Amino acid sequence: MSGITEEIQCKNLVSSVENAVARANYVHINRQMGIATSIVTYIPFAFGKPAGLQMANPYKQFFYDGTGKVIKSLDFADTGEIVQRETFSFSKIKGEEKIVSSNNISSDGVIEESYHYDNNGLLTKYELINPKWPVSKVEEYEYDKFSRKCKKTSYGLIAEPYLVTHYLYDSDKDHNFSYRYVTSPEGQLLLTILLTYDVKNEKQTGMYSFNMIPDEIK
């Protein structure tokens, strides 16, 4: 069972990276174009070609503030009904607008997210809150002497750590990590992700996953 659980965790980790990159690029495009709202419609594909069955209504709609941040999103059913509503709240921390909470309402209930920062504006704790759970899911972050994220500890529904994520950088001057490797609390390696960037080390250009530690990959 533990092997299956670890495999699911690793797949979720890769998926989260892909979604984060896609969302960041999407928001960047909308900000550059000055778009206030946008609608994303998904079309089924089969063997690389459109399946010919387009959804009758928008699948997802996004609403943006003046800086291009998503402040609300709506999910629609094929019937046009709203099946999920998510709102985001931001606050200025150390002179920068940062997300502090989100609220997700669906037929499954209400799920809240909460973000906590230190005096330097660094994210130290993230909480995923569901009234049906005995405790909230928590992620705690640590930083190196250059204020770069270097470690994340994930806690499950029994308030015990179950994943530890480490972030490695190629040099002291880099702000984008090159390796993200995940272990159990006991130190057993679960997955390593290698990220590559453009010549300016700003835009992500590739992602590779390994079952080896970073030193072995190098």
Coordinates of N, CA and C in Angstrom, one line a residue:
M1 N 0.8 -1.2 0.0 CA 0.0 0.0 0.0 C 0.9 1.3 0.0
S2 N 2.0 1.2 0.8 CA 2.9 2.4 0.8 C 3.4 2.7 -0.6
G3 N 3.7 1.7 -1.4 CA 4.2 1.9 -2.7 C 3.2 2.7 -3.6
I4 N 2.0 2.2 -3.5 CA 0.9 2.9 -4.2 C 0.7 4.3 -3.8
T5 N 0.8 4.6 -2.5 CA 0.6 5.9 -1.9 C 1.7 6.8 -2.4
E6 N 3.0 6.3 -2.4 CA 4.1 7.1 -2.9 C 4.0 7.4 -4.3
E7 N 3.5 6.5 -5.1 CA 3.4 6.7 -6.6 C 2.3 7.8 -6.8
I8 N 1.2 7.8 -6.1 CA 0.2 8.8 -6.2 C 0.8 10.2 -5.8
Q9 N 1.5 10.2 -4.7 CA 2.1 11.4 -4.3 C 3.1 12.0 -5.3
C10 N 3.8 11.2 -5.9 CA 4.8 11.6 -7.0 C 4.1 12.1 -8.2
K11 N 3.0 11.4 -8.6 CA 2.2 11.9 -9.8 C 1.6 13.2 -9.5
N12 N 1.1 13.4 -8.2 CA 0.5 14.7 -7.9 C 1.5 15.8 -7.9
L13 N 2.7 15.5 -7.5 CA 3.8 16.4 -7.4 C 4.1 16.9 -8.8
V14 N 4.3 16.0 -9.8 CA 4.6 16.4 -11.2 C 3.4 17.2 -11.7
S15 N 2.2 16.8 -11.4 CA 1.0 17.5 -12.0 C 1.0 18.9 -11.4
S16 N 1.3 19.1 -10.1 CA 1.3 20.4 -9.5 C 2.3 21.4 -10.2
V17 N 3.4 20.8 -10.6 CA 4.4 21.7 -11.2 C 3.9 22.1 -12.6
E18 N 3.4 21.1 -13.4 CA 2.8 21.4 -14.7 C 1.7 22.5 -14.6
N19 N 0.8 22.3 -13.7 CA -0.3 23.2 -13.5 C 0.2 24.6 -13.1
A20 N 1.2 24.7 -12.2 CA 1.7 26.0 -11.8 C 2.3 26.7 -12.9
V21 N 3.1 26.0 -13.8 CA 3.7 26.7 -14.9 C 2.6 27.2 -15.9
A22 N 1.7 26.3 -16.2 CA 0.6 26.7 -17.1 C -0.2 27.9 -16.6
R23 N -0.5 27.9 -15.3 CA -1.3 29.0 -14.8 C -0.5 30.3 -14.8
A24 N 0.8 30.2 -14.5 CA 1.6 31.4 -14.5 C 1.7 32.0 -15.8
N25 N 1.9 31.2 -16.9 CA 2.0 31.7 -18.2 C 0.7 32.3 -18.7
Y26 N -0.4 31.6 -18.3 CA -1.8 32.1 -18.7 C -2.0 33.5 -18.0
V27 N -1.7 33.6 -16.8 CA -1.9 34.9 -16.1 C -1.1 36.0 -16.7
H28 N 0.2 35.6 -17.0 CA 1.1 36.6 -17.6 C 0.6 37.1 -18.9
I29 N 0.0 36.3 -19.8 CA -0.6 36.7 -21.1 C -1.7 37.6 -20.8
N30 N -2.6 37.3 -19.9 CA -3.7 38.2 -19.6 C -3.3 39.5 -19.1
R31 N -2.3 39.5 -18.2 CA -1.8 40.8 -17.7 C -1.3 41.7 -18.8
Q32 N -0.5 41.1 -19.7 CA 0.1 41.9 -20.8 C -1.0 42.4 -21.7
M33 N -2.1 41.7 -21.9 CA -3.1 42.2 -22.8 C -4.2 43.0 -22.1
G34 N -4.1 43.2 -20.7 CA -5.0 44.0 -20.0 C -6.4 43.4 -19.9
I35 N -6.5 42.1 -19.9 CA -7.8 41.4 -19.9 C -8.3 41.4 -18.5
A36 N -9.6 41.7 -18.3 CA -10.2 41.7 -17.0 C -10.9 40.4 -16.7
T37 N -11.5 39.8 -17.7 CA -12.1 38.5 -17.5 C -11.8 37.6 -18.7
S38 N -11.8 36.3 -18.5 CA -11.6 35.4 -19.7 C -12.3 34.1 -19.4
I39 N -12.6 33.4 -20.5 CA -13.3 32.2 -20.5 C -12.5 31.1 -21.2
V40 N -12.3 30.0 -20.5 CA -11.6 28.9 -21.1 C -12.5 27.7 -21.3
T41 N -12.6 27.3 -22.6 CA -13.5 26.2 -23.0 C -12.6 25.0 -23.4
Y42 N -12.9 23.9 -22.8 CA -12.2 22.7 -23.1 C -12.9 21.8 -24.2
I43 N -12.1 21.3 -25.2 CA -12.7 20.5 -26.2 C -12.1 19.1 -26.2
P44 N -12.9 18.1 -26.1 CA -12.4 16.7 -26.1 C -11.5 16.4 -27.3
F45 N -10.4 15.7 -27.1 CA -9.6 15.3 -28.2 C -9.4 13.8 -28.2
A46 N -9.3 13.2 -29.4 CA -9.1 11.8 -29.6 C -8.0 11.5 -30.6
F47 N -6.9 10.9 -30.2 CA -5.8 10.6 -31.1 C -5.3 11.8 -31.8
G48 N -5.2 12.9 -31.0 CA -4.6 14.1 -31.5 C -5.5 15.0 -32.3
K49 N -6.7 14.6 -32.5 CA -7.7 15.4 -33.2 C -8.9 15.8 -32.4
P50 N -9.6 16.9 -32.7 CA -10.8 17.2 -31.9 C -11.8 16.1 -32.1
A51 N -12.5 15.7 -31.0 CA -13.4 14.6 -31.0 C -14.8 15.1 -31.6
G52 N -14.9 16.4 -31.9 CA -16.2 16.8 -32.5 C -17.3 17.1 -31.6
L53 N -17.0 17.0 -30.3 CA -18.0 17.2 -29.3 C -17.6 18.4 -28.4
Q54 N -18.0 19.6 -28.7 CA -17.6 20.7 -27.9 C -18.7 21.0 -26.8
M55 N -18.2 21.3 -25.6 CA -19.1 21.6 -24.5 C -20.0 22.7 -24.8
A56 N -21.3 22.7 -24.4 CA -22.3 23.7 -24.7 C -22.0 25.0 -24.0
N57 N -21.3 24.9 -22.9 CA -21.1 26.1 -22.1 C -19.6 26.2 -21.7
P58 N -19.2 27.4 -21.2 CA -17.8 27.6 -20.8 C -17.5 26.6 -19.7
Y59 N -16.3 26.0 -19.7 CA -15.9 25.1 -18.6 C -15.4 25.9 -17.4
K60 N -14.7 26.9 -17.6 CA -14.1 27.7 -16.5 C -14.0 29.2 -16.9
Q61 N -14.3 30.1 -16.0 CA -14.2 31.5 -16.2 C -13.4 32.1 -15.1
F62 N -12.5 33.0 -15.6 CA -11.5 33.7 -14.6 C -11.8 35.2 -14.6
F63 N -11.7 35.8 -13.4 CA -11.8 37.2 -13.2 C -10.5 37.7 -12.6
Y64 N -10.0 38.9 -13.1 CA -8.8 39.4 -12.7 C -8.9 40.8 -12.1
D65 N -7.9 41.2 -11.3 CA -7.9 42.5 -10.8 C -7.0 43.4 -11.7
G66 N -6.7 44.6 -11.4 CA -6.0 45.5 -12.2 C -4.6 45.1 -12.5
T67 N -4.0 44.2 -11.6 CA -2.6 43.8 -11.8 C -2.5 42.5 -12.5
G68 N -3.6 41.9 -12.9 CA -3.6 40.6 -13.6 C -3.7 39.4 -12.7
K69 N -3.9 39.6 -11.4 CA -4.1 38.4 -10.5 C -5.5 37.9 -10.6
V70 N -5.7 36.6 -10.5 CA -7.0 36.0 -10.5 C -7.6 36.2 -9.1
I71 N -8.8 36.8 -9.1 CA -9.5 37.1 -7.8 C -10.7 36.2 -7.7
K72 N -11.2 35.6 -8.8 CA -12.4 34.7 -8.7 C -12.4 33.8 -10.0
S73 N -12.8 32.6 -9.8 CA -13.0 31.7 -10.9 C -14.3 30.9 -10.7
L74 N -14.9 30.5 -11.8 CA -16.2 29.8 -11.8 C -16.0 28.6 -12.7
D75 N -16.5 27.4 -12.2 CA -16.6 26.2 -13.0 C -18.0 25.9 -13.4
F76 N -18.2 25.6 -14.6 CA -19.6 25.3 -15.1 C -19.8 23.9 -15.5
A77 N -21.0 23.4 -15.3 CA -21.4 22.1 -15.8 C -21.9 22.3 -17.3
D78 N -22.1 21.1 -18.0 CA -22.6 21.2 -19.4 C -23.9 21.9 -19.5
T79 N -24.7 21.9 -18.4 CA -26.0 22.5 -18.4 C -25.9 24.0 -18.2
G80 N -24.7 24.5 -17.9 CA -24.6 26.0 -17.6 C -24.6 26.4 -16.2
E81 N -24.8 25.4 -15.3 CA -24.9 25.7 -13.9 C -23.5 25.8 -13.3
I82 N -23.3 26.7 -12.3 CA -22.1 26.9 -11.7 C -21.9 25.7 -10.6
V83 N -20.8 25.0 -10.8 CA -20.6 23.8 -9.9 C -19.5 24.1 -8.9
Q84 N -18.7 25.1 -9.1 CA -17.7 25.5 -8.2 C -17.3 26.9 -8.3
R85 N -17.1 27.6 -7.2 CA -16.8 29.0 -7.1 C -15.6 29.2 -6.2
E86 N -14.6 29.9 -6.7 CA -13.4 30.1 -5.9 C -13.0 31.5 -5.9
T87 N -12.8 32.1 -4.7 CA -12.4 33.5 -4.6 C -11.0 33.6 -3.9
F88 N -10.3 34.6 -4.2 CA -8.9 34.8 -3.7 C -8.8 36.2 -3.0
S89 N -8.1 36.2 -1.9 CA -7.9 37.5 -1.2 C -6.4 37.8 -1.2
F90 N -6.0 39.1 -1.4 CA -4.6 39.5 -1.4 C -4.4 40.6 -0.4
S91 N -3.2 40.7 0.1 CA -2.8 41.8 1.0 C -1.4 42.3 0.7
K92 N -1.1 43.5 0.9 CA 0.2 44.0 0.7 C 1.1 43.7 1.9
I93 N 2.2 42.9 1.6 CA 3.1 42.4 2.6 C 4.5 42.8 2.2
K94 N 5.2 43.7 3.0 CA 6.5 44.2 2.6 C 6.5 44.8 1.3
G95 N 5.4 45.6 1.0 CA 5.3 46.3 -0.3 C 4.9 45.5 -1.5
E96 N 4.5 44.2 -1.3 CA 4.2 43.4 -2.4 C 2.8 42.7 -2.1
E97 N 1.9 42.7 -3.2 CA 0.6 42.1 -3.0 C 0.8 40.6 -3.0
K98 N 0.4 39.9 -2.0 CA 0.5 38.5 -1.9 C -0.8 37.9 -1.5
I99 N -1.1 36.6 -1.9 CA -2.3 36.0 -1.6 C -2.3 35.6 -0.1
V100 N -3.4 35.8 0.6 CA -3.5 35.5 2.0 C -4.5 34.4 2.3
S101 N -5.5 34.3 1.4 CA -6.5 33.3 1.6 C -7.3 33.0 0.3
S102 N -8.0 31.9 0.3 CA -8.9 31.5 -0.8 C -10.0 30.7 -0.2
N103 N -11.1 30.8 -0.9 CA -12.4 30.1 -0.5 C -13.0 29.4 -1.7
N104 N -13.1 28.0 -1.5 CA -13.6 27.2 -2.6 C -15.0 26.6 -2.2
I105 N -16.0 26.9 -2.9 CA -17.4 26.4 -2.6 C -17.8 25.5 -3.8
S106 N -18.2 24.3 -3.4 CA -18.7 23.3 -4.4 C -19.8 22.4 -3.7
S107 N -20.3 21.4 -4.4 CA -21.2 20.5 -3.9 C -20.6 19.7 -2.8
D108 N -19.3 19.6 -2.7 CA -18.6 18.8 -1.7 C -18.5 19.6 -0.4
G109 N -18.8 20.9 -0.4 CA -18.7 21.7 0.8 C -17.8 22.9 0.5
V110 N -17.2 23.4 1.6 CA -16.3 24.6 1.5 C -14.9 24.2 2.0
I111 N -14.0 24.6 1.1 CA -12.6 24.4 1.5 C -11.9 25.7 1.5
E112 N -11.1 26.0 2.5 CA -10.4 27.2 2.6 C -8.9 27.0 2.6
E113 N -8.2 28.0 2.1 CA -6.7 28.0 2.1 C -6.2 29.3 2.8
S114 N -5.2 29.1 3.6 CA -4.7 30.2 4.4 C -3.1 30.3 4.2
Y115 N -2.6 31.5 4.0 CA -1.2 31.7 3.8 C -0.6 32.6 4.9
H116 N 0.5 32.2 5.5 CA 1.1 32.9 6.6 C 2.5 33.3 6.2
Y117 N 2.9 34.6 6.5 CA 4.2 35.1 6.1 C 5.0 35.6 7.3
D118 N 6.3 35.6 7.2 CA 7.1 36.2 8.3 C 7.3 37.7 8.1
N119 N 8.1 38.3 9.0 CA 8.3 39.8 8.9 C 9.0 40.2 7.6
N120 N 9.7 39.3 6.9 CA 10.4 39.6 5.7 C 9.5 39.3 4.4
G121 N 8.2 38.9 4.7 CA 7.3 38.6 3.6 C 7.5 37.3 3.0
L122 N 8.2 36.4 3.6 CA 8.4 35.0 3.1 C 7.3 34.1 3.6
L123 N 6.8 33.3 2.8 CA 5.7 32.3 3.1 C 6.3 31.3 4.1
T124 N 5.8 31.2 5.3 CA 6.3 30.2 6.3 C 5.3 29.0 6.5
K125 N 4.0 29.3 6.2 CA 3.0 28.2 6.5 C 1.8 28.3 5.6
Y126 N 1.4 27.2 5.1 CA 0.2 27.1 4.2 C -0.7 26.1 4.8
E127 N -2.0 26.5 4.9 CA -3.0 25.6 5.5 C -4.2 25.3 4.5
L128 N -4.5 24.0 4.4 CA -5.7 23.6 3.6 C -6.7 23.1 4.6
I129 N -7.9 23.9 4.7 CA -8.8 23.6 5.8 C -10.1 23.1 5.2
N130 N -10.5 22.0 5.7 CA -11.8 21.3 5.4 C -12.5 21.0 6.6
P131 N -13.7 21.5 6.9 CA -14.4 21.2 8.2 C -14.7 19.7 8.4
K132 N -14.6 18.9 7.3 CA -14.8 17.5 7.5 C -13.6 16.7 8.0
W133 N -12.4 17.4 7.9 CA -11.2 16.8 8.4 C -11.0 17.0 9.9
P134 N -10.3 16.1 10.5 CA -10.0 16.3 12.0 C -9.0 17.4 12.2
V135 N -8.1 17.6 11.3 CA -7.1 18.8 11.4 C -6.9 19.2 9.9
S136 N -6.4 20.4 9.8 CA -6.1 20.9 8.5 C -4.8 20.3 8.0
K137 N -4.6 20.3 6.6 CA -3.3 19.9 6.0 C -2.4 21.1 6.1
V138 N -1.2 20.9 6.4 CA -0.3 22.0 6.6 C 1.1 21.8 5.8
E139 N 1.6 22.9 5.3 CA 2.9 22.9 4.7 C 3.7 24.0 5.4
E140 N 4.9 23.6 5.9 CA 5.8 24.6 6.5 C 7.1 24.8 5.7
Y141 N 7.5 26.0 5.5 CA 8.6 26.3 4.7 C 9.8 26.9 5.4
E142 N 11.0 26.5 5.0 CA 12.2 27.0 5.5 C 13.1 27.7 4.4
Y143 N 14.0 28.6 4.8 CA 14.7 29.4 3.8 C 16.2 29.4 4.1
D144 N 17.0 29.6 3.1 CA 18.5 29.6 3.3 C 18.9 31.1 3.6
K145 N 20.2 31.3 3.7 CA 20.7 32.6 4.1 C 20.4 33.7 3.0
F146 N 20.1 33.2 1.8 CA 19.7 34.2 0.7 C 18.2 34.4 0.6
S147 N 17.5 33.9 1.6 CA 16.0 34.1 1.6 C 15.4 33.3 0.5
R148 N 16.0 32.2 0.1 CA 15.5 31.3 -0.9 C 14.9 30.0 -0.3
K149 N 13.7 29.6 -0.8 CA 13.1 28.4 -0.2 C 14.0 27.2 -0.4
C150 N 14.3 26.5 0.7 CA 15.2 25.4 0.7 C 14.5 24.1 1.2
K151 N 13.4 24.2 1.9 CA 12.8 23.0 2.5 C 11.3 23.2 2.7
K152 N 10.5 22.2 2.4 CA 9.1 22.2 2.7 C 8.7 20.9 3.4
T153 N 8.0 21.0 4.6 CA 7.6 19.8 5.3 C 6.0 19.8 5.2
S154 N 5.5 18.7 4.7 CA 4.1 18.5 4.5 C 3.5 17.6 5.6
Y155 N 2.4 18.1 6.2 CA 1.8 17.4 7.3 C 0.4 16.9 6.8
G156 N 0.0 15.6 7.2 CA -1.2 15.0 6.8 C -2.3 15.2 7.8
L157 N -3.4 14.4 7.7 CA -4.6 14.5 8.5 C -4.4 14.0 10.0
I158 N -3.2 13.5 10.3 CA -3.0 13.1 11.7 C -2.0 14.0 12.3
A159 N -1.7 15.2 11.6 CA -0.8 16.2 12.1 C 0.6 15.7 12.2
E160 N 1.0 14.7 11.4 CA 2.3 14.2 11.4 C 2.9 14.4 10.0
P161 N 4.2 14.7 9.9 CA 4.9 14.9 8.6 C 4.8 13.7 7.8
Y162 N 4.6 13.8 6.5 CA 4.6 12.6 5.6 C 5.4 12.8 4.4
L163 N 5.8 14.1 4.0 CA 6.7 14.4 2.9 C 7.6 15.5 3.3
V164 N 8.8 15.4 2.8 CA 9.8 16.5 3.0 C 10.4 16.8 1.6
T165 N 10.2 18.1 1.2 CA 10.7 18.5 -0.1 C 11.9 19.4 0.1
H166 N 13.0 19.1 -0.7 CA 14.2 19.9 -0.6 C 14.4 20.6 -1.9
Y167 N 14.9 21.9 -1.9 CA 15.1 22.7 -3.1 C 16.6 23.0 -3.2
L168 N 17.2 22.7 -4.3 CA 18.7 22.9 -4.5 C 18.9 23.9 -5.7
Y169 N 19.9 24.8 -5.5 CA 20.2 25.8 -6.5 C 21.6 25.6 -7.0
D170 N 21.8 26.0 -8.3 CA 23.1 25.8 -8.9 C 24.2 26.7 -8.3
S171 N 23.9 27.9 -7.9 CA 24.8 28.8 -7.4 C 24.2 29.7 -6.4
D172 N 25.0 30.5 -5.6 CA 24.4 31.4 -4.6 C 23.6 32.5 -5.3
K173 N 23.9 32.8 -6.6 CA 23.2 33.9 -7.3 C 21.9 33.5 -7.9
D174 N 21.6 32.2 -8.0 CA 20.4 31.8 -8.6 C 19.2 31.9 -7.7
H175 N 18.1 32.4 -8.3 CA 16.8 32.5 -7.5 C 15.8 31.4 -7.9
N176 N 16.1 30.7 -9.0 CA 15.2 29.6 -9.4 C 16.0 28.3 -9.1
F177 N 15.3 27.4 -8.4 CA 15.9 26.1 -8.0 C 16.0 25.2 -9.2
S178 N 17.1 24.4 -9.2 CA 17.3 23.5 -10.3 C 16.8 22.1 -10.0
Y179 N 16.8 21.7 -8.7 CA 16.4 20.4 -8.3 C 15.3 20.6 -7.1
R180 N 14.3 19.7 -7.2 CA 13.4 19.6 -6.1 C 13.3 18.1 -5.9
Y181 N 13.8 17.6 -4.7 CA 13.7 16.2 -4.5 C 12.9 16.0 -3.2
V182 N 12.1 14.9 -3.2 CA 11.1 14.6 -2.2 C 11.5 13.3 -1.4
T183 N 11.5 13.4 -0.1 CA 11.8 12.2 0.7 C 10.7 12.0 1.7
S184 N 10.7 10.8 2.3 CA 9.9 10.6 3.5 C 10.5 11.2 4.7
P185 N 9.8 11.4 5.8 CA 10.4 12.0 7.0 C 11.6 11.2 7.4
E186 N 11.7 10.0 7.1 CA 12.9 9.1 7.5 C 14.0 9.3 6.5
G187 N 13.8 10.0 5.4 CA 14.9 10.3 4.5 C 14.9 9.4 3.2
Q188 N 13.9 8.5 3.1 CA 13.8 7.7 1.9 C 13.4 8.5 0.7
L189 N 14.2 8.4 -0.4 CA 13.9 9.2 -1.6 C 12.7 8.7 -2.3
L190 N 11.8 9.6 -2.7 CA 10.6 9.3 -3.4 C 10.7 9.7 -4.9
L191 N 11.2 10.9 -5.1 CA 11.2 11.5 -6.5 C 12.2 12.7 -6.5
T192 N 12.9 12.9 -7.6 CA 13.6 14.1 -7.9 C 13.2 14.7 -9.2
I193 N 13.0 16.0 -9.1 CA 12.6 16.7 -10.4 C 13.7 17.7 -10.7
L194 N 14.2 17.6 -12.0 CA 15.2 18.6 -12.5 C 14.4 19.6 -13.4
L195 N 14.7 20.9 -13.1 CA 14.1 21.9 -13.9 C 15.2 22.7 -14.7
T196 N 14.9 23.0 -15.9 CA 15.8 23.7 -16.7 C 15.2 25.1 -17.1
Y197 N 16.1 26.1 -17.4 CA 15.6 27.4 -17.7 C 16.3 28.0 -18.9
D198 N 15.9 29.1 -19.3 CA 16.5 29.8 -20.5 C 17.8 30.4 -20.1
V199 N 18.5 31.0 -21.1 CA 19.9 31.5 -20.8 C 19.9 32.5 -19.7
K200 N 18.8 33.2 -19.5 CA 18.8 34.2 -18.4 C 18.4 33.6 -17.1
N201 N 18.1 32.3 -17.1 CA 17.7 31.6 -15.9 C 16.4 32.2 -15.3
E202 N 15.5 32.5 -16.1 CA 14.2 33.1 -15.7 C 13.0 32.3 -16.1
K203 N 12.9 31.9 -17.3 CA 11.8 31.2 -17.8 C 12.0 29.7 -17.9
Q204 N 11.2 28.9 -17.3 CA 11.3 27.5 -17.3 C 11.2 26.9 -18.7
T205 N 12.1 26.0 -19.1 CA 12.1 25.4 -20.4 C 11.9 23.9 -20.4
G206 N 12.1 23.3 -19.3 CA 12.0 21.8 -19.2 C 11.8 21.3 -17.8
M207 N 11.3 20.1 -17.7 CA 11.1 19.4 -16.4 C 11.4 17.9 -16.6
Y208 N 12.2 17.3 -15.8 CA 12.5 15.9 -15.9 C 12.4 15.3 -14.5
S209 N 11.9 14.1 -14.4 CA 11.8 13.4 -13.1 C 12.7 12.1 -13.1
F210 N 13.3 11.9 -11.9 CA 14.2 10.8 -11.7 C 13.9 10.1 -10.4
N211 N 14.4 8.8 -10.3 CA 14.4 8.1 -9.1 C 15.8 8.0 -8.5
M212 N 16.5 9.1 -8.6 CA 17.9 9.2 -8.2 C 18.0 10.5 -7.4
I213 N 19.0 10.6 -6.5 CA 19.3 11.8 -5.8 C 20.0 12.8 -6.8
P214 N 20.0 14.1 -6.5 CA 20.6 15.1 -7.4 C 22.0 14.8 -7.7
D215 N 22.9 14.4 -6.7 CA 24.3 14.1 -7.0 C 24.4 13.0 -8.0
E216 N 23.6 12.0 -8.0 CA 23.6 10.9 -9.0 C 23.2 11.4 -10.4
I217 N 22.3 12.3 -10.4 CA 21.9 12.9 -11.7 C 23.0 13.7 -12.3
K218 N 23.6 14.5 -11.5 CA 24.7 15.3 -12.0 C 25.9 14.5 -12.5

